[in-house]
Coordinates of C-alpha atoms and ligand atoms in Angstrom, one line a residue:
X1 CA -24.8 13.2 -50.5
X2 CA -22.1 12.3 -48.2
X3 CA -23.0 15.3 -44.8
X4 CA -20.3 16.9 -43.3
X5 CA -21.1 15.6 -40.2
X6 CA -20.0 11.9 -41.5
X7 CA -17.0 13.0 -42.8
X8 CA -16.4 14.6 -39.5
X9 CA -16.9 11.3 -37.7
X10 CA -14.6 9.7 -40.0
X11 CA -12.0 12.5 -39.0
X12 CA -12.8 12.1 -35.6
X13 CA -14.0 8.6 -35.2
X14 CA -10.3 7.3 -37.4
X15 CA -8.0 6.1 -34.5
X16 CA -7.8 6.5 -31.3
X17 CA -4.4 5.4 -29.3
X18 CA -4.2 3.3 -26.6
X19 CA -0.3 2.7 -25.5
X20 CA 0.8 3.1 -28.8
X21 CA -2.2 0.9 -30.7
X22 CA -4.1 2.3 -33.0
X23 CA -7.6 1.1 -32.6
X24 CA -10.5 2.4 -35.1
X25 CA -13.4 4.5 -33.0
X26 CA -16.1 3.0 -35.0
X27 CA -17.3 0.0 -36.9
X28 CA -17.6 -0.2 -40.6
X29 CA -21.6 1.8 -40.3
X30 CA -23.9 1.8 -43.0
X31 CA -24.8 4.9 -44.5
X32 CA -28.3 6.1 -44.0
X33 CA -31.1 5.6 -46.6
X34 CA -31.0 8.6 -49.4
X35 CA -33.7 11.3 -48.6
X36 CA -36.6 11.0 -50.2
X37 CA -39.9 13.7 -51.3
X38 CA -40.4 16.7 -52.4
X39 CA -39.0 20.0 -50.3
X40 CA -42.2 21.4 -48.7
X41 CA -44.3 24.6 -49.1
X42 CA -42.5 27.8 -46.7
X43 CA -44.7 27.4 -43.2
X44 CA -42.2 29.6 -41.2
X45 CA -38.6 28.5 -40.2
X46 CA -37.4 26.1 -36.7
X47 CA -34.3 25.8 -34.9
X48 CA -34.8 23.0 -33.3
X49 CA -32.3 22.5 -30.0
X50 CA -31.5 18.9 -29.5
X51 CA -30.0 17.8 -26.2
X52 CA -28.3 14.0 -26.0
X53 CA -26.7 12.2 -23.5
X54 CA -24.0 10.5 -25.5
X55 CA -20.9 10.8 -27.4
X56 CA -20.7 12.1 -31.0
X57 CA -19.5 8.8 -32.3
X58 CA -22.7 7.2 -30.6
X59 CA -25.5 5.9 -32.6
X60 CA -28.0 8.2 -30.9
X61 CA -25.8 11.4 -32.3
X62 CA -25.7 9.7 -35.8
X63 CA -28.7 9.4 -36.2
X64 CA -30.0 12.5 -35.0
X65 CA -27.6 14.3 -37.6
X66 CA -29.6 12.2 -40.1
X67 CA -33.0 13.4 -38.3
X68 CA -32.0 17.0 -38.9
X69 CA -30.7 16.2 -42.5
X70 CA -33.8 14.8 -43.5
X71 CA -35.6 18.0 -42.2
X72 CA -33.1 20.4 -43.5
X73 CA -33.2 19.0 -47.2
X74 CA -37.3 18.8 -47.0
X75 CA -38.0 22.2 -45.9
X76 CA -34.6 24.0 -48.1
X77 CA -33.4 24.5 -44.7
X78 CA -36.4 26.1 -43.3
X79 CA -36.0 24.1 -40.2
X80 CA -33.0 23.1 -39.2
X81 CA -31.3 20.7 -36.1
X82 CA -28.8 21.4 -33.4
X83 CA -27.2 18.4 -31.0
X84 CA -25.9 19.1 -28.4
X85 CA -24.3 15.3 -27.5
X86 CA -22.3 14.5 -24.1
X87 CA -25.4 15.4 -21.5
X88 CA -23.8 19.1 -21.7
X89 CA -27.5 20.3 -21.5
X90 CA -28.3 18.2 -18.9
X91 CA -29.1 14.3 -18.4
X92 CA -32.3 12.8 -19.2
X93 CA -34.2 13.8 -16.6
X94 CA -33.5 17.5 -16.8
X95 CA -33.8 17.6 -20.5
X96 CA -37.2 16.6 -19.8
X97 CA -38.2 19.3 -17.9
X98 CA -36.8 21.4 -20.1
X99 CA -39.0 20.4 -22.8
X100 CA -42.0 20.8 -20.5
X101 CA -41.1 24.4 -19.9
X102 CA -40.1 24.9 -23.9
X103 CA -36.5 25.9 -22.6
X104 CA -35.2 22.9 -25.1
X105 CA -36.8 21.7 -28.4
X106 CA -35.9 17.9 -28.5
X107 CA -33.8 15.0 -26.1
X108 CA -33.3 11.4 -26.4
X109 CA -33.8 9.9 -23.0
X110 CA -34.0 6.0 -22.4
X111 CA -37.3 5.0 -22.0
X112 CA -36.6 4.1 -17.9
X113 CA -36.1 8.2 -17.6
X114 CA -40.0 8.8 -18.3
X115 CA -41.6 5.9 -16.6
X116 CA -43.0 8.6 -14.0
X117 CA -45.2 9.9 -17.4
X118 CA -46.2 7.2 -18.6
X119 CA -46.2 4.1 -16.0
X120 CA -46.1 1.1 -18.5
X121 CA -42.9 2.2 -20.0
X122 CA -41.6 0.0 -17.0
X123 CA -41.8 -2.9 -18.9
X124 CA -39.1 -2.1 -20.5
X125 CA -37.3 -2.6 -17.3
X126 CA -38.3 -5.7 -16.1
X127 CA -35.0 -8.2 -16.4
X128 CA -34.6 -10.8 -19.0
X129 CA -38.2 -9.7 -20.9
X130 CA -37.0 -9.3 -24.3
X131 CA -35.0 -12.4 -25.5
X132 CA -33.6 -10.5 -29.1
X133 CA -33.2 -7.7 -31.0
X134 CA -36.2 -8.9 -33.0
X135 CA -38.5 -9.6 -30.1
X136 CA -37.4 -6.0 -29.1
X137 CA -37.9 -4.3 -32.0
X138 CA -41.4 -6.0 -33.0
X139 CA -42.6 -4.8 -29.1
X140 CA -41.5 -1.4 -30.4
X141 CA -43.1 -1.0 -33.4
X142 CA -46.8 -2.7 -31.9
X143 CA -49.7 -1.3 -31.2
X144 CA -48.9 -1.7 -27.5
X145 CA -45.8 0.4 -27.7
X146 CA -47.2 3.1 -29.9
X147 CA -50.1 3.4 -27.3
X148 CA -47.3 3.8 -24.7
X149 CA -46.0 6.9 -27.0
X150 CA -49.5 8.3 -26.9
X151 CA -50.2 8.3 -23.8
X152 CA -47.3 11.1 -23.6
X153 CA -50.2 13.7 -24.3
X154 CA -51.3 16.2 -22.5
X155 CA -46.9 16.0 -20.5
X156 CA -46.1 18.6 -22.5
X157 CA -43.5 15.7 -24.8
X158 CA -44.3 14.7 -27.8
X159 CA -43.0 11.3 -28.1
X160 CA -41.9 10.8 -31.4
X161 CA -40.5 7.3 -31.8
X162 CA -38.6 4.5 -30.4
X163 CA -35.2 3.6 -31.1
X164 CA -32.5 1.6 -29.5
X165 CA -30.6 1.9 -26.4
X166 CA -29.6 -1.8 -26.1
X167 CA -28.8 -4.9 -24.3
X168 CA -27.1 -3.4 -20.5
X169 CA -24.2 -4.8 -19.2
X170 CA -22.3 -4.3 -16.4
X171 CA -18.7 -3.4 -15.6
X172 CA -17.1 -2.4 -12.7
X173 CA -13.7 -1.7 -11.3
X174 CA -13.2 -4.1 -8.3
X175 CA -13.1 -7.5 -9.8
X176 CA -14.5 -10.2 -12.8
X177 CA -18.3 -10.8 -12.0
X178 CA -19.4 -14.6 -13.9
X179 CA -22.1 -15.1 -11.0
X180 CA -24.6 -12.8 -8.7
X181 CA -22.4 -13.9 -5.7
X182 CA -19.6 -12.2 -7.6
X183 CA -21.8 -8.9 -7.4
X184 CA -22.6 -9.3 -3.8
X185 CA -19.5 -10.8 -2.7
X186 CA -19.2 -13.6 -0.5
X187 CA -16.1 -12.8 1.9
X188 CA -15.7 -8.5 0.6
X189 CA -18.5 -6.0 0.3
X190 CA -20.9 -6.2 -2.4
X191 CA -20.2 -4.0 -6.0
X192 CA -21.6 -0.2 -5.6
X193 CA -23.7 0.1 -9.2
X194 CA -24.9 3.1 -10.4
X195 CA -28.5 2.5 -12.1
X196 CA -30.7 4.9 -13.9
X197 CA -33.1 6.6 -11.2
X198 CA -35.6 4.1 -12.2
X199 CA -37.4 1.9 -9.2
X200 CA -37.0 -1.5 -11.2
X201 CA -33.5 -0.9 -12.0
X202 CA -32.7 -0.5 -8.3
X203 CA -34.6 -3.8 -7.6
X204 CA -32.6 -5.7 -9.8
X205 CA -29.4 -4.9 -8.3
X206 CA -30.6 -5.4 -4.8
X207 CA -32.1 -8.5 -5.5
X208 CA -28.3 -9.1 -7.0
X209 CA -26.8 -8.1 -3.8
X210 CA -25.1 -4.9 -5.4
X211 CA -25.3 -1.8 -3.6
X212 CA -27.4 0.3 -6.3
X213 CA -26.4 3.9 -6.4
X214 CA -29.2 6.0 -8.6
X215 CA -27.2 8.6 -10.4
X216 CA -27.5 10.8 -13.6
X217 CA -25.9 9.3 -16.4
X218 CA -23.8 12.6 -17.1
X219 CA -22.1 12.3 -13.4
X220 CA -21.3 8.6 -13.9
X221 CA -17.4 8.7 -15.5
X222 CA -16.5 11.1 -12.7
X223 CA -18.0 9.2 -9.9
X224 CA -16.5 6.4 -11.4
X225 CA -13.1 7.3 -11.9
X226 CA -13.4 8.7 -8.0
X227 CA -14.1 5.1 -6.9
X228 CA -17.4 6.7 -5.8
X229 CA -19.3 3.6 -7.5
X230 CA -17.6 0.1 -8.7
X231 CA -19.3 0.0 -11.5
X232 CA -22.5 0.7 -13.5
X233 CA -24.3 -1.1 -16.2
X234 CA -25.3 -0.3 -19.9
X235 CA -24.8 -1.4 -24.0
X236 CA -21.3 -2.0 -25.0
X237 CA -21.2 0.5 -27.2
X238 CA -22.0 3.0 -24.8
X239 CA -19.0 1.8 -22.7
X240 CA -16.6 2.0 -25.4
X241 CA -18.2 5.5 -26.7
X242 CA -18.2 7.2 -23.3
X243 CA -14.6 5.7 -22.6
X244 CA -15.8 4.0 -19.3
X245 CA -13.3 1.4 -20.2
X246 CA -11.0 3.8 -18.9
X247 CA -12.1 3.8 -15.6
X248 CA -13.7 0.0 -15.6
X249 CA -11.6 -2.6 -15.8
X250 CA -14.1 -5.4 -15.9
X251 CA -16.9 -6.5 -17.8
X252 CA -19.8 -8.8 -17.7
X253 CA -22.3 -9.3 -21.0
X254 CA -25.2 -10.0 -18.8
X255 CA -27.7 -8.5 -20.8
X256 CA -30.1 -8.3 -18.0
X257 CA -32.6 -5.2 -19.7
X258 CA -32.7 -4.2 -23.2
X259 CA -33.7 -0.5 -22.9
X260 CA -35.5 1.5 -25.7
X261 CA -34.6 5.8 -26.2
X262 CA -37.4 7.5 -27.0
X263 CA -37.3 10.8 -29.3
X264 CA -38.9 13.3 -27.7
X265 CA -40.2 16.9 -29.4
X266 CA -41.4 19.6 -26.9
X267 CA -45.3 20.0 -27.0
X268 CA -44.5 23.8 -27.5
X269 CA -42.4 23.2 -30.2
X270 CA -44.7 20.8 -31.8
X271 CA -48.3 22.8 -31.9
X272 CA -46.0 25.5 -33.0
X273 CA -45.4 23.5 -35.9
X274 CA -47.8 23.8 -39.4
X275 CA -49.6 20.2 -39.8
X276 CA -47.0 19.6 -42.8
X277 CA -44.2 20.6 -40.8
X278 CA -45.6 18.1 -37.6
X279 CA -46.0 15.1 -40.4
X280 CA -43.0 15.5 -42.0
X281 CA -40.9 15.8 -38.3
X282 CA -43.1 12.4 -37.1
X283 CA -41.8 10.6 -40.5
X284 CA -38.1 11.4 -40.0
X285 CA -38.1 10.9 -36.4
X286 CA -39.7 7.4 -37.5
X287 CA -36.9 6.9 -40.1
X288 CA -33.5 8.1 -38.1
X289 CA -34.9 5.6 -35.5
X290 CA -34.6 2.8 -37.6
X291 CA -31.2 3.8 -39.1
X292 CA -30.2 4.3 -35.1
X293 CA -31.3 0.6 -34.4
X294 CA -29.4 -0.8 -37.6
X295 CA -26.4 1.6 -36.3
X296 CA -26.6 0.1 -32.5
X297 CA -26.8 -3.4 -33.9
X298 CA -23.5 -2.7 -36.1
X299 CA -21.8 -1.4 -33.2
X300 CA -22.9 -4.0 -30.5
X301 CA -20.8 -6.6 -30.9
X302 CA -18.3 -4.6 -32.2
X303 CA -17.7 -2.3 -29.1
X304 CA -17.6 -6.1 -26.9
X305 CA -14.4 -6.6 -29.1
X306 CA -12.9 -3.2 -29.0
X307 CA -12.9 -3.3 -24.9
X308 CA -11.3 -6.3 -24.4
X309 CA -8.8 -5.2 -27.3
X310 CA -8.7 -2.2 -25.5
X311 CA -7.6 -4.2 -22.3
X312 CA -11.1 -4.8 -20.3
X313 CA -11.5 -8.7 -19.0
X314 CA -15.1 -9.4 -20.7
X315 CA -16.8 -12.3 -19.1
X316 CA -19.1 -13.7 -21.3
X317 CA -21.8 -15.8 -19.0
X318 CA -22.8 -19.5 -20.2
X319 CA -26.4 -20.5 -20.1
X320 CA -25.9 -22.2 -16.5
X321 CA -24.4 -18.5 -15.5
X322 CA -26.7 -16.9 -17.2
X323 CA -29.8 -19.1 -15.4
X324 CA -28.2 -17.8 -11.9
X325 CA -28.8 -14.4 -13.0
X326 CA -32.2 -15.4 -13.9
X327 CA -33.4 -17.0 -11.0
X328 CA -32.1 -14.4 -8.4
X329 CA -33.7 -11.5 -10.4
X330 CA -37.0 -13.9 -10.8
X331 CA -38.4 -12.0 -7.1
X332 CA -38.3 -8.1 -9.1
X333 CA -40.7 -9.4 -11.7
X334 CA -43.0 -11.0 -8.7
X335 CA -42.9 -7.5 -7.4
X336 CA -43.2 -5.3 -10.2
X337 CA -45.3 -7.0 -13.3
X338 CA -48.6 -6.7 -11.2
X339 CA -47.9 -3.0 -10.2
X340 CA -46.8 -2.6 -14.4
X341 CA -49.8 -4.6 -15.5
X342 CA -49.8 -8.4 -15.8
X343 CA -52.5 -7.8 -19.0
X344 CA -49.4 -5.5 -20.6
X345 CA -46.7 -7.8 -19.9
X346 CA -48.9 -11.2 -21.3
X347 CA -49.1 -8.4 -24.6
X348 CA -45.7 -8.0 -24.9
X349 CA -44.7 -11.7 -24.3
X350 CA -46.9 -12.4 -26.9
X351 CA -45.1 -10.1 -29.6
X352 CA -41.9 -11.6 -28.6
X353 CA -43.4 -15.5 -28.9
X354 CA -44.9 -14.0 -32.8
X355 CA -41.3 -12.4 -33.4
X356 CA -39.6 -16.1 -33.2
X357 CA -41.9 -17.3 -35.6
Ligands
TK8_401 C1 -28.1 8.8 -22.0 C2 -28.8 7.8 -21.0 C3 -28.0 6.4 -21.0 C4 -28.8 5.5 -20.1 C5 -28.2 5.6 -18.7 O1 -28.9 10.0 -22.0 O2 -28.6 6.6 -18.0 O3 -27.4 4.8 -18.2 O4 -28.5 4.1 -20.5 O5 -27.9 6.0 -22.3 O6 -30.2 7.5 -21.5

């Protein structure tokens, strides 16, 4: 069944110009899997309000239209999905709040926007933890991280399922960064970054001798394109799918933190729900998350490319470049794995030592 929704991408997500170049909005995408089971028994109708923080060409929107498919064909459209993408109901941390209060059914927030619920999360932030996609995605499908999505109970979010934000990156506006001096600058001031308003994030770009900024993701291209930051940092194909490239001319694949989303159902919404309802939103939440990780892997790479088609300088780091940004970022893990848990952190490296077997 080919949605409306991906043909409107495909009207949408066709071409988009850049001085007279045509260049495609999206890379060839795999369709998601076919829906599966039997439509449910009538236990009352939901429509769910989804708020996002990206663009509808993302591959958080994509598959969240496939989350509300999968519920809309199980139920006979008893409950339905609405995203809203762009942050245009707020950015992750108001979105939050507005599922706490039951103002808003569902968001998508990386997972450093709920480390003040649920501490360990942080790991996720430490620098240079997770060497792959696979170690990545084996730490989020654990034990460990599923306990971390438990211990959501009781905030008033339902945490639903982990899915993939990506591999950051930085780019900025002042200059090409291929070394941490680059980002503090030797003889000018060092780079302004925005970060997430996450304490680890802001340690890393200290400790790189940037000036970190903490700023709402929905605020960023503005604050950018005002010069008010030099840059920020995040996956490729968020840059390229929130246009930053239009205010950034420089790029840097430093994949420093590989942040999870996680998909987040109001508490109100959920005991609302009938226990078939609950099992059947748990199962598609699981199931749009791993059709969004094959869609960010498909567009990783791909978005790298289209920037610097697109006219952004991409500096792509050797492993002796890469090592500098190691070693200066090497203090934030001395100051933040024993306040995270050093017992955690030994957990996770062993899933990502299993994952390269
Ligand atoms: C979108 C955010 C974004 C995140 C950030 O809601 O704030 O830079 O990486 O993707 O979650």
């Amino acid at each position: 069944m080919t949605a409306i929704w991906r043909n409107t991408l495909t009207l949408v997500g066709a071409t988009t110009l850049t001085f007279g170049m045509a260049h495609a909005q999206s890379p060839e995408l795999s369709d998601p899997p076919e829906i599966e089971g039997e439509v449910l028994g009538d236990h009352g109708s939901h429509t769910l309000r989804m708020g996002i923080g990206l663009a509808e060409s993302s591959p958080q929107y994509l598959s969240s239209q496939y989350f509300g498919e999968i519920l809309e064909q199980r139920t006979d459209g008893r409950i339905t999905v609405s995203v809203f993408p762009n942050s245009q109901l707020g950015d992750d941390v108001q979105m939050l709040e507005m599922l706490q209060t039951g103002t808003l059914d569902m968001t998508y927030p990386s997972s450093s926007a709920t480390t003040g619920y649920v501490e360990e999360l942080a790991a996720f932030d430490l620098p240079f933890l997770l060497p792959s996609r696979e170690a990545a995605v084996a730490v989020m499908e654990s034990d460990v991280a599923q306990g971390m999505l438990d211990a959501f109970e009781g905030t008033g979010l339902k945490a639903l399922a982990f899915s993939e934000n990506g591999y950051r990156q930085l780019s900025n506006s002042a200059r090409p960064v291929a070394s941490p001096d680059d980002v503090a600058g030797l003889d000018v001031r060092g780079l302004s970054v925005r970060t997430m308003e996450n304490p680890v994030h802001l340690a890393i770009w200290e400790a790189l001798g940037a000036n970190p900024t903490p700023m709402a993701f929905g605020e960023l291209f503005s604050a950018m394109e005002q010069g008010v930051v030099d840059g920020q940092e995040n996956p490729w194909s968020t840059i390229l799918t929130s246009n930053f490239n239009e205010v950034q001319d420089y790029g840097t694949e430093t994949r420093h933190v590989y942040t999870p989303f996680i998909m987040m159902l109001s508490e109100r919404t959920w005991d609302g729900m009938a226990p078939e309802y609950q099992e059947l939103v748990q199962e598609a939440a699981r199931q749009s998350a791993e059709y969004e990780i094959q869609l960010s892997a498909e567009y990783d790479d791909w978005s790298r490319d289209q920037l610097a088609e697109r006219g952004m300088e991409i500096t792509r780091l050797d492993d002796e470049q890469l090592g500098a940004f190691q070693d200066a970022v090497q203090p934030v893990y001395e100051e933040w794995a024993p306040r995270i848990g050093e017992d955690l952190i030994a957990d996770i490296q062993k899933i990502v030592e299993e994952s390269s077997n």
